[in-house]
Coordinates of C-alpha atoms in Angstrom, one line a residue:
Chain Y
M855 CA 32.1 0.0 -22.9
N856 CA 34.7 1.7 -20.7
D857 CA 36.2 -1.7 -20.1
L858 CA 37.2 -2.0 -23.8
G859 CA 40.8 -1.7 -24.7
E860 CA 42.1 1.3 -26.7
G861 CA 42.2 -0.7 -29.9
R862 CA 38.7 -2.0 -29.6
R863 CA 37.5 1.4 -28.7
N864 CA 39.0 2.8 -31.8
E865 CA 37.3 0.1 -33.8
E866 CA 34.0 1.0 -32.2
F867 CA 34.5 4.6 -33.1
E868 CA 35.4 3.9 -36.7
L869 CA 32.2 1.8 -36.9
F870 CA 30.1 4.6 -35.5
D871 CA 31.9 7.1 -37.8
Q872 CA 30.9 5.1 -40.8
L873 CA 27.3 5.0 -39.6
Y874 CA 27.0 8.5 -38.4
A875 CA 26.0 10.4 -41.5
R876 CA 23.2 8.0 -42.4
L877 CA 22.0 7.8 -38.8
R878 CA 21.9 11.6 -38.5
R879 CA 19.9 11.9 -41.7
F880 CA 17.6 9.3 -40.4
A881 CA 17.2 11.1 -37.1
A882 CA 16.7 14.4 -38.8
V883 CA 13.7 12.9 -40.7
V884 CA 12.0 11.0 -37.9
A885 CA 12.6 13.7 -35.2
D886 CA 10.2 16.6 -34.9
L887 CA 11.5 19.9 -35.9
D888 CA 12.2 21.1 -32.4
V889 CA 14.5 18.2 -31.7
D890 CA 18.1 18.3 -32.7
P891 CA 18.9 15.1 -34.7
D892 CA 22.3 14.9 -33.1
D893 CA 20.6 14.6 -29.7
L894 CA 18.7 11.6 -30.8
V895 CA 21.8 10.0 -32.3
H896 CA 23.6 10.8 -29.1
D897 CA 20.9 9.2 -26.9
A898 CA 20.7 6.1 -29.1
L899 CA 24.4 5.7 -29.0
A900 CA 24.6 6.1 -25.3
A901 CA 21.8 3.7 -24.6
T902 CA 23.3 1.1 -26.9
L903 CA 26.8 1.4 -25.6
G904 CA 25.3 1.1 -22.1
R905 CA 24.3 -2.4 -23.0
C906 CA 26.9 -3.7 -25.4
A907 CA 29.5 -2.8 -27.9
L908 CA 28.5 -1.8 -31.4
S909 CA 30.5 -4.6 -32.9
D910 CA 28.6 -7.1 -30.9
L911 CA 25.4 -6.3 -32.8
D912 CA 24.4 -8.1 -35.9
D913 CA 23.3 -5.0 -37.5
P914 CA 24.4 -1.9 -35.6
S915 CA 22.8 0.5 -38.1
A916 CA 19.4 -1.1 -37.8
Y917 CA 19.7 -1.3 -34.0
L918 CA 20.6 2.4 -33.7
K919 CA 17.9 3.4 -36.1
R920 CA 15.3 1.6 -34.1
S921 CA 16.6 3.3 -31.0
I922 CA 16.5 6.7 -32.6
L923 CA 12.9 6.0 -33.8
N924 CA 11.8 4.9 -30.3
A925 CA 13.4 8.0 -28.8
S926 CA 11.7 10.2 -31.3
S927 CA 8.3 8.5 -30.6
N928 CA 8.9 8.9 -26.9
H929 CA 9.6 12.6 -27.3
R930 CA 6.5 13.1 -29.4
R931 CA 4.4 11.2 -26.9
R932 CA 5.7 13.2 -23.9
R933 CA 5.0 16.5 -25.7
A934 CA 1.4 15.4 -26.6
T935 CA 0.8 14.4 -23.0
A936 CA 2.1 17.7 -21.7
R937 CA -0.2 19.5 -24.2
R938 CA -3.2 17.5 -23.2
F939 CA -2.8 17.6 -19.4
L940 CA -0.9 20.9 -18.8
P941 CA -2.2 23.4 -21.3
H942 CA -1.8 26.3 -19.0
L943 CA 1.8 25.3 -18.4
A944 CA 2.7 24.6 -22.0
G945 CA 3.3 28.2 -22.9
P946 CA 3.8 29.3 -26.4
T947 CA 4.5 26.8 -29.1
V948 CA 8.1 25.8 -29.4
T949 CA 10.0 27.9 -31.9
V950 CA 11.4 26.0 -34.8
D951 CA 13.5 26.8 -37.8
D952 CA 11.8 28.6 -40.6
Y953 CA 11.4 25.8 -43.1
P954 CA 9.2 25.8 -46.2
S955 CA 5.6 25.1 -45.4
D956 CA 5.5 21.8 -47.3
L957 CA 8.3 20.6 -45.1
S958 CA 6.2 21.1 -42.0
V959 CA 3.6 18.8 -43.6
I960 CA 5.9 15.9 -43.2
D961 CA 6.0 16.8 -39.5
R962 CA 2.4 15.7 -39.2
L963 CA 3.3 12.1 -40.0
A964 CA 4.2 9.8 -37.2
P965 CA 7.9 9.2 -36.8
T966 CA 7.6 5.6 -37.9
D967 CA 5.7 6.7 -41.1
R968 CA 8.3 9.3 -41.7
A969 CA 11.0 6.7 -41.3
V970 CA 9.3 4.3 -43.7
I971 CA 8.9 7.0 -46.4
F972 CA 12.4 8.2 -45.9
L973 CA 14.0 4.8 -46.1
A974 CA 11.9 3.9 -49.1
D975 CA 12.0 7.0 -51.1
V976 CA 15.3 8.6 -50.2
E977 CA 17.4 5.8 -49.1
G978 CA 15.9 3.5 -51.7
L979 CA 15.3 0.5 -49.6
G980 CA 12.7 -2.1 -50.4
H981 CA 9.9 -3.0 -48.0
A982 CA 11.6 -6.1 -46.8
A983 CA 14.8 -4.2 -46.0
I984 CA 12.8 -1.5 -44.2
A985 CA 11.0 -4.0 -42.3
Q986 CA 14.2 -5.5 -41.1
E987 CA 15.7 -2.1 -40.2
L988 CA 12.7 -1.0 -38.2
G989 CA 11.6 -4.2 -36.7
L990 CA 8.3 -4.2 -38.5
S991 CA 6.6 -6.8 -40.7
A992 CA 6.8 -6.3 -44.5
A993 CA 3.0 -5.9 -44.6
A994 CA 3.1 -3.3 -42.0
V995 CA 5.7 -1.4 -43.9
R996 CA 3.7 -1.6 -47.1
K997 CA 0.6 -0.4 -45.3
R998 CA 2.4 2.5 -43.5
A999 CA 4.0 3.6 -46.8
S1000 CA 0.8 3.6 -48.6
R1001 CA -1.1 5.5 -46.0
A1002 CA 1.7 8.0 -45.4
R1003 CA 2.0 8.8 -49.1
A1004 CA -1.8 9.2 -49.4
R1005 CA -1.8 11.6 -46.6
L1006 CA 1.1 13.6 -48.0
R1007 CA -0.7 13.9 -51.3
R1008 CA -3.8 15.1 -49.6
E1009 CA -1.9 17.6 -47.4
L1010 CA 0.1 18.9 -50.4
G1011 CA -3.0 19.4 -52.5
G1012 CA -3.3 16.1 -54.4
T1013 CA -6.8 14.7 -54.6
E1014 CA -6.4 11.0 -55.6
P1015 CA -4.4 9.0 -53.2
A1016 CA -2.3 6.6 -55.2
R1017 CA -2.3 2.9 -54.4
D1018 CA 0.9 1.4 -53.3
N1019 CA 1.3 -0.6 -56.5
E1020 CA 0.6 2.3 -58.8
P1021 CA 3.5 4.1 -60.5
R1022 CA 5.1 6.5 -58.1
V1023 CA 5.4 9.5 -60.3
D1024 CA 6.7 11.8 -57.5
L1025 CA 9.1 9.4 -56.0
V1026 CA 12.6 8.5 -56.7
E1027 CA 13.4 5.7 -59.0
H1028 CA 13.6 2.4 -57.3
D1029 CA 16.2 -0.2 -57.4
V1030 CA 13.9 -2.9 -58.7
S1031 CA 16.3 -5.6 -57.8
R1032 CA 16.0 -4.7 -54.1
T1033 CA 12.3 -4.4 -54.1
G1034 CA 11.5 -7.4 -56.0
E1035 CA 10.4 -9.4 -53.0
D1036 CA 7.6 -6.9 -52.2
Chain K
M363 CA 11.3 13.6 -52.1
R364 CA 12.9 17.0 -52.1
Q365 CA 11.2 17.8 -48.8
L366 CA 12.5 14.7 -47.2
E367 CA 16.0 15.4 -48.6
E368 CA 15.8 18.9 -47.1
R369 CA 14.6 17.5 -43.8
A370 CA 17.4 14.9 -43.7
E371 CA 20.0 17.6 -44.1
R372 CA 18.5 20.1 -41.6
G373 CA 20.7 21.6 -38.9
T374 CA 24.4 21.6 -38.5
P375 CA 25.9 18.2 -37.7
R376 CA 28.0 18.1 -34.6
G377 CA 30.1 15.3 -36.1
A378 CA 30.7 11.7 -35.2
A379 CA 33.8 12.5 -33.2
N380 CA 32.1 15.0 -31.0
L381 CA 29.1 12.8 -30.3
W382 CA 31.4 9.9 -29.5
A383 CA 33.4 12.0 -27.1
E384 CA 30.3 13.2 -25.4
V385 CA 29.0 9.7 -24.9
Q386 CA 32.4 8.5 -23.7
L387 CA 32.5 11.4 -21.2
E388 CA 29.0 10.6 -19.9
A389 CA 29.8 6.9 -19.7
G390 CA 32.7 7.8 -17.6
R391 CA 30.5 9.7 -15.2
G392 CA 27.9 6.9 -15.2
S393 CA 25.5 8.5 -17.6
R394 CA 21.8 7.8 -18.0
G395 CA 21.1 4.5 -19.5
S396 CA 24.4 2.8 -18.7
A397 CA 24.3 -0.4 -16.8
S398 CA 26.4 1.0 -14.0
H399 CA 24.2 4.0 -13.7
R400 CA 21.1 1.9 -13.5
S401 CA 22.7 -0.4 -11.0
R402 CA 23.6 2.7 -8.9
I403 CA 20.1 4.0 -9.1
G404 CA 18.8 0.6 -8.1
R405 CA 21.0 0.4 -5.1
E406 CA 20.1 3.9 -4.0
A407 CA 16.4 3.1 -4.4
T408 CA 16.9 0.0 -2.3
Y409 CA 18.7 1.9 0.4
R410 CA 16.0 4.6 0.5
I411 CA 13.2 2.0 0.6
A412 CA 15.0 0.1 3.3
I413 CA 15.6 3.3 5.3
G414 CA 12.0 4.2 4.9
V415 CA 10.7 0.9 6.1
L416 CA 13.2 1.0 9.0
T417 CA 12.1 4.5 9.9
V418 CA 8.4 3.4 9.9
A419 CA 9.2 0.4 12.0
V420 CA 11.2 2.4 14.5
L421 CA 8.5 5.0 14.7
G422 CA 5.9 2.3 15.2
V423 CA 7.8 0.8 18.0
L424 CA 8.4 4.2 19.6
V425 CA 4.7 5.0 19.4
A426 CA 3.8 1.6 20.8
S427 CA 6.3 1.9 23.6
L428 CA 5.0 5.4 24.4
V429 CA 1.4 4.3 24.6
V430 CA 2.1 1.0 26.4
P431 CA 5.3 0.2 28.3
P432 CA 7.4 -2.5 26.6
R433 CA 6.5 -6.0 27.4
G434 CA 8.3 -9.3 27.2
Q435 CA 11.6 -8.4 28.8
T436 CA 13.3 -11.2 30.5
I437 CA 14.9 -10.6 33.9
E438 CA 16.8 -12.9 36.1
S439 CA 14.9 -14.4 38.9
P440 CA 16.3 -14.3 42.4
A441 CA 19.1 -16.8 43.0
G442 CA 17.8 -20.1 44.3
R443 CA 14.2 -19.3 43.5
G444 CA 13.7 -21.1 40.3
G445 CA 14.5 -20.3 36.7
D446 CA 14.2 -17.3 34.6
T447 CA 10.7 -16.1 34.1
E448 CA 9.4 -13.7 31.5
V449 CA 7.8 -10.8 33.3
T450 CA 7.3 -7.2 32.7
P451 CA 9.1 -5.2 35.4
S452 CA 7.7 -1.8 34.4
G453 CA 4.1 -1.2 34.1
E454 CA 2.4 -4.5 33.5
P455 CA 2.4 -7.9 35.1
A456 CA 3.5 -11.2 33.6
R457 CA 1.3 -12.5 30.8
I458 CA -0.1 -15.5 32.5
L459 CA -2.3 -18.0 30.6
V460 CA -3.9 -21.2 31.9
D461 CA -3.5 -24.2 29.7
G462 CA -6.9 -25.5 28.6
M463 CA -8.7 -22.3 29.4
G464 CA -9.4 -19.3 27.3
L465 CA -8.9 -15.7 28.4
R466 CA -12.4 -14.4 28.8
V467 CA -11.8 -10.8 29.9
L468 CA -8.9 -8.6 31.1
H469 CA -9.4 -5.7 33.5
P470 CA -6.9 -2.9 33.7
P471 CA -6.1 -1.5 37.1
V472 CA -8.6 1.0 38.5
D473 CA -7.7 4.5 39.3
P474 CA -7.4 4.7 43.1
N475 CA -8.6 8.3 43.0
R476 CA -11.9 7.3 41.5
E477 CA -12.5 4.0 43.1
N478 CA -11.1 2.3 46.1
S479 CA -11.6 -1.4 46.0
G480 CA -9.2 -2.1 48.9
F481 CA -10.1 -3.7 52.1
D482 CA -11.9 -1.7 54.7
L483 CA -10.1 -2.6 57.9
E484 CA -11.4 0.3 59.8
E485 CA -9.5 0.6 63.1
T486 CA -6.6 -1.5 62.0
A487 CA -3.3 0.4 62.3
T488 CA -0.5 -2.1 61.8
W489 CA 0.1 -5.7 60.9
R490 CA 3.1 -7.6 62.1
I491 CA 4.0 -11.1 60.8
F492 CA 6.1 -13.6 62.7
A493 CA 7.7 -16.7 61.1
D494 CA 10.9 -18.6 60.6
P495 CA 13.0 -16.0 58.7
D496 CA 14.7 -18.7 56.7
R497 CA 11.7 -20.9 55.8
P498 CA 8.7 -18.9 56.6
F499 CA 6.1 -21.1 54.9
E500 CA 7.4 -24.4 56.2
G501 CA 6.4 -23.7 59.8
P502 CA 4.0 -21.7 61.9
I503 CA 3.1 -18.2 60.8
V504 CA 1.6 -15.9 63.3
G505 CA 0.1 -12.5 62.5
V506 CA -0.8 -9.7 64.9
E507 CA -3.3 -7.1 63.9
I508 CA -2.6 -4.1 66.1
L509 CA -5.6 -2.0 66.5
D510 CA -5.8 1.8 66.9
G511 CA -7.4 1.5 70.3
G512 CA -4.4 -0.3 71.7
G513 CA -5.6 -3.9 71.6
F514 CA -4.5 -6.6 69.1
R515 CA -6.0 -9.6 67.3
P516 CA -3.7 -12.6 66.5
W517 CA -4.1 -15.2 63.8
G518 CA -2.0 -18.2 62.8
V519 CA -1.5 -20.6 60.0
N520 CA 0.4 -23.9 59.8
L521 CA -0.1 -24.3 63.5
A522 CA -0.6 -28.1 63.2
E523 CA -1.2 -29.6 66.6
R524 CA -0.3 -26.4 68.4
S525 CA -2.7 -23.7 69.4
L526 CA -2.4 -20.0 68.6
S527 CA -2.1 -19.2 72.3
D528 CA 1.2 -21.2 72.4
F529 CA 2.6 -18.4 70.5
T530 CA 0.7 -15.4 71.6
D531 CA 1.5 -16.1 75.3
G532 CA 5.2 -15.4 74.4
L533 CA 4.3 -12.2 72.6
T534 CA 5.8 -9.1 74.3
R535 CA 5.6 -5.4 73.5
D536 CA 8.2 -2.7 74.3
G537 CA 6.8 0.5 72.9
E538 CA 6.5 0.1 69.2
V539 CA 8.6 -3.0 69.2
W540 CA 6.8 -6.4 69.3
S541 CA 8.7 -9.6 69.7
M542 CA 7.9 -13.3 70.0
A543 CA 9.5 -15.6 72.7
S544 CA 12.7 -16.9 71.3
A545 CA 11.7 -20.5 72.1
S546 CA 9.0 -20.3 69.4
G547 CA 11.7 -19.8 66.8
L548 CA 9.6 -17.1 65.2
R549 CA 10.9 -13.6 64.2
Q550 CA 9.2 -10.6 62.8
V551 CA 9.4 -11.0 59.0
A552 CA 7.1 -8.3 57.8
A553 CA 5.3 -5.2 59.1
F554 CA 2.9 -3.0 57.2
T555 CA 0.3 -0.5 57.9
A556 CA -3.3 -0.3 57.0
P557 CA -3.0 2.0 53.9
R558 CA -1.3 -0.9 52.1
F559 CA -4.7 -2.4 52.1
D560 CA -6.1 0.5 50.3
T561 CA -4.2 -0.3 47.2
P562 CA -6.8 -1.0 44.5
V563 CA -6.9 -4.4 43.0
G564 CA -4.6 -4.4 40.0
W565 CA -4.9 -6.3 36.8
Q566 CA -7.5 -9.0 36.8
A567 CA -8.0 -11.7 34.1
D568 CA -10.7 -14.2 34.0
F569 CA -10.2 -17.6 32.4
E570 CA -12.7 -20.2 31.7
D571 CA -13.4 -23.4 29.9
E572 CA -16.7 -25.3 29.7
A573 CA -17.0 -26.0 33.4
Q574 CA -14.5 -24.0 35.3
A575 CA -13.5 -20.4 35.7
V576 CA -10.3 -19.0 37.2
T577 CA -9.6 -15.5 38.3
W578 CA -6.1 -14.2 38.3
Q579 CA -5.1 -10.9 39.9
A580 CA -1.8 -8.9 40.0
E581 CA -1.1 -6.0 42.2
T582 CA 2.0 -3.9 42.7
H583 CA 3.6 -4.5 46.1
E584 CA 5.9 -2.3 48.1
G585 CA 8.0 -4.5 50.3
A586 CA 5.3 -6.4 52.2
G587 CA 4.7 -8.5 49.1
I588 CA 3.0 -11.7 49.5
W589 CA 2.3 -11.2 53.3
V590 CA -0.4 -8.5 52.4
W591 CA -2.2 -11.0 50.3
L592 CA -1.8 -13.7 52.9
V593 CA -3.6 -11.5 55.4
R594 CA -6.3 -10.8 52.9
V595 CA -6.9 -14.4 52.2
L596 CA -6.8 -15.6 55.7
G597 CA -8.6 -12.7 57.4
Q598 CA -9.6 -13.9 60.9
D599 CA -10.4 -17.4 60.0
T600 CA -7.2 -19.3 60.9
S601 CA -8.5 -22.5 62.3
G602 CA -6.8 -25.3 60.5
S603 CA -5.5 -23.1 57.7
T604 CA -2.3 -24.0 56.0
A605 CA 0.2 -22.2 53.8
R606 CA 2.7 -24.3 52.0
P607 CA 5.5 -23.1 49.6
L608 CA 5.2 -23.9 45.9
E609 CA 7.1 -22.6 43.0
V610 CA 4.8 -21.0 40.4
V611 CA 6.0 -20.2 36.9
G612 CA 9.6 -20.1 38.3
R613 CA 8.7 -17.8 41.1
P614 CA 8.4 -18.4 44.9
G615 CA 4.7 -18.9 45.7
V616 CA 2.4 -20.1 48.4
V617 CA -0.7 -22.3 48.3
V618 CA -3.1 -21.2 51.1
T619 CA -5.8 -23.6 52.2
P620 CA -8.3 -22.0 54.6
G621 CA -9.4 -24.3 57.4
E622 CA -13.1 -24.2 56.7
A623 CA -15.2 -23.9 53.6
G624 CA -12.8 -21.5 52.0
V625 CA -11.3 -21.8 48.6
E626 CA -7.7 -22.8 48.1
E627 CA -5.7 -20.0 46.6
V628 CA -2.3 -19.7 44.9
M629 CA -0.1 -16.7 45.4
W630 CA 3.3 -15.8 44.1
A631 CA 5.4 -12.7 43.6
D632 CA 8.1 -11.3 41.3
E633 CA 10.0 -8.1 41.8
T634 CA 7.1 -5.9 41.1
F635 CA 3.8 -7.7 41.4
V636 CA 2.1 -10.1 43.7
Y637 CA -0.2 -12.5 41.9
R638 CA -3.2 -14.3 43.2
L639 CA -5.1 -17.1 41.5
T640 CA -8.4 -18.4 42.6
A641 CA -10.6 -21.0 41.0
A642 CA -14.1 -21.0 42.5
D643 CA -16.8 -21.2 40.0
I644 CA -18.2 -24.0 37.9
A645 CA -21.4 -24.1 35.9
G646 CA -24.3 -23.9 38.3
N647 CA -22.6 -21.4 40.6
T648 CA -21.4 -24.1 42.9
S649 CA -18.0 -24.0 44.5
L650 CA -15.0 -26.0 43.4
Q651 CA -12.2 -27.0 45.6
I652 CA -9.4 -26.8 43.2
D653 CA -6.3 -28.8 43.1
A654 CA -3.7 -26.2 43.4
G655 CA -0.9 -28.4 42.1
D656 CA -2.8 -29.3 39.0
L657 CA -3.8 -25.7 38.4
V658 CA -0.2 -24.4 38.9
G659 CA 1.0 -26.9 36.4
R660 CA -1.3 -25.4 33.9
L661 CA 0.0 -21.9 34.3
G662 CA 2.4 -20.5 31.8
V663 CA 3.9 -17.2 30.8
A664 CA 2.8 -16.5 27.3
D665 CA 4.9 -14.8 24.6
E666 CA 3.7 -11.5 23.3
D667 CA 2.0 -12.9 20.1
T668 CA 0.1 -15.6 22.0
W669 CA -0.9 -13.1 24.6
S670 CA -2.1 -10.6 22.0
Q671 CA -4.1 -13.3 20.3
A672 CA -5.7 -14.3 23.7
V673 CA -6.5 -10.6 24.5
S674 CA -8.0 -10.1 21.0
A675 CA -10.1 -13.3 21.4
S676 CA -11.2 -12.1 24.9
G677 CA -13.0 -9.2 23.3
R678 CA -10.7 -6.5 24.7
T679 CA -8.2 -5.0 22.4
S680 CA -4.9 -3.7 23.8
T681 CA -3.5 -0.5 22.4
P682 CA -0.7 -2.1 20.4
D683 CA -3.2 -4.4 18.8
L684 CA -5.4 -1.5 18.0
L685 CA -2.6 0.4 16.4
L686 CA -1.6 -2.7 14.5
S687 CA -5.1 -3.2 13.4
R688 CA -5.4 0.3 12.2
L689 CA -2.1 0.1 10.4
T690 CA -3.2 -3.1 8.8
G691 CA -6.5 -1.5 7.7
F692 CA -4.6 1.4 6.2
L693 CA -2.3 -0.9 4.4
T694 CA -5.2 -2.9 3.1
V695 CA -6.6 0.2 1.5
V696 CA -3.3 1.0 0.0
L697 CA -3.1 -2.6 -1.3
A698 CA -6.5 -2.3 -2.8
V699 CA -5.5 0.9 -4.7
A700 CA -2.2 -0.8 -5.8
A701 CA -4.1 -3.9 -6.9
L702 CA -6.4 -1.7 -9.0
A703 CA -3.4 0.2 -10.5
F704 CA -1.6 -3.1 -11.3
L705 CA -4.8 -4.4 -12.9
I706 CA -4.7 -1.4 -15.2
R707 CA -1.1 -0.8 -15.9
G708 CA 1.0 -3.5 -14.2
P709 CA 1.8 -7.1 -14.1
R710 CA -1.6 -8.9 -13.5
I711 CA 0.0 -11.2 -11.0
L712 CA 0.4 -8.4 -8.5
V713 CA -3.3 -8.0 -8.4
L714 CA -3.2 -11.1 -6.1
I715 CA -1.5 -9.0 -3.4
G716 CA -4.8 -7.9 -2.0
P717 CA -6.5 -11.3 -1.6
L718 CA -3.2 -12.7 -0.4
A719 CA -2.9 -10.2 2.4
V720 CA -6.4 -10.8 3.5
F721 CA -5.8 -14.5 3.5
L722 CA -2.6 -14.1 5.6
W723 CA -4.4 -11.8 8.0
M724 CA -7.2 -14.4 8.5
L725 CA -4.7 -17.2 8.8
F726 CA -1.9 -15.8 10.9
G727 CA -3.2 -12.6 12.4
P728 CA -2.3 -9.0 11.7
T729 CA 1.4 -9.1 12.4
S730 CA 2.3 -11.5 9.7
S731 CA 0.0 -9.9 7.2
V732 CA 1.6 -6.5 7.8
L733 CA 5.0 -8.2 7.2
A734 CA 3.8 -9.8 4.1
V735 CA 2.3 -6.5 2.9
L736 CA 5.6 -4.7 3.5
L737 CA 7.5 -7.4 1.6
L738 CA 5.1 -7.3 -1.3
G739 CA 5.1 -3.5 -1.2
L740 CA 8.9 -3.6 -1.5
Y741 CA 8.6 -5.9 -4.5
A742 CA 6.0 -3.7 -6.1
G743 CA 8.1 -0.6 -5.5
S744 CA 11.1 -2.4 -6.9
W745 CA 9.2 -3.4 -10.0
I746 CA 7.9 0.1 -10.6
H747 CA 11.4 1.4 -10.1
R748 CA 12.9 -1.1 -12.6
R749 CA 10.2 -0.3 -15.0
R750 CA 11.0 3.4 -14.8
I751 CA 14.7 3.3 -15.1
G752 CA 15.4 0.1 -17.0
G753 CA 12.6 -0.2 -19.4
R754 CA 13.3 -0.2 -23.1
R755 CA 11.1 2.7 -23.7
A756 CA 13.0 4.7 -21.2
T757 CA 16.4 3.9 -22.6
G758 CA 15.4 4.0 -26.3
E759 CA 16.3 0.4 -26.8
P760 CA 14.4 -1.1 -29.7
R761 CA 11.3 -3.0 -28.6
S762 CA 12.2 -6.1 -30.7
G763 CA 15.9 -5.8 -30.3
T764 CA 18.3 -6.8 -33.0
A765 CA 20.1 -10.0 -32.2
V766 CA 23.2 -9.6 -30.2
D767 CA 26.1 -11.9 -30.8
G768 CA 27.1 -14.0 -27.9

């Protein structure tokens, strides 16, 4: 990356600048509450630029999102390992911002499930598009979305987990044209 | 939805420009995850591993050299006395093997304070040897054993048609100085006192094949050299005895043939040791008059590996072999643990390290197996290192990476 010329570097930055807002939102969702989303974006960007330029990627956004998701999963795994093997060293629970309690419910989902729900319900992507973004199969995305929604309903007080093909009364309106292949 | 929206907007964004600047700054320093950084870590790890291996090797050599003096040094033989011969000038004699015979047992030198295996010559005080100073073994050799009581006993070898008295008649004494008549052409070539005989027998190795056994001895000498052994071999029996020069493994040597039913013996010397080779036994405990020329042609100085294998096969384990064996045993345990670890969490192919090391050990001995173990250990360490610093999980790279152009 350092070998790039000034002009190419500016192009790279402009590309990142265009992606930044969406990447940060994505990172904020998939990361646990004690993790700064910008740290994840930073790590993903550094790891990616260590390998190639952003413009060399077919889909820089998808690549960086996967990197962010992996980094978040790694962080969650390391923390779980520390809790399991070093309970006496773990100390008090990490202090997090005071968010509404129902927001912390989302934190109980796996980062990948969070990412699926976020991309589907907030970003409005269809299952096929999510699958391409996260490197999963469409079926896996569908299954993860269904299970994650069911769990959220249970955690938030709902009793009947809705099936994936039922009307999503609590979800954002979908762009049917993009989900038609589901 | 609302919760996800809130979560997506949490915190205060640092901004694309700031993040970009941070990443660029870290890249300039060789930050974590960059190719140059990983390359640097790899080089450093390689250096550290190499230094570690080198340190272990040096320490091993030092320990071995402290326990047993170094062997296998090559020194130049005296001018005009044959080619270079591999000997051990300090501590141990040359590693002699006999072609066609296996080393049966090797005896270290005995402690003279605990056991005196030297000759008991009682009243003998001094020995004086007279011979042609230039070619001592190509003509008559006369020895005088001077007794404490004032008398003397002569002996001779290579006398041919002449009698011993032809020489002793010309023997004169002036105080402590003994001389031979000048007409005989003999001069005093060696003089040594009785304590020289008290030197315990040094290293002894026994060789054997199906029908023949050979004993080889080496003893440190102090100037008198081969003459001491000549006296031992000949004793008082000098009738018809001959001593002829013969080069043995590149060193000046002598074949002594006692006149009567004695056994032909071969002696030679280097700068530190006098060597004696006898072949006297065959199956059935009968004597064998050996062909010295044939036997000498079968002698050879072995390299260290060959010698170590012969010693191991003889049932006696030298200290370096013992250390090597223990080291190999320790490494085998390490390999077993590593193989188990690889079986659980590593590339399955590395599980083969254990059986491979055992196979090499059986096939080529412990030295090569240790080398193989070290090389495989380096590879395993390298693999673990690469896995730690370069793995996708470590760098956050997507598992199923998005296609990259070009």
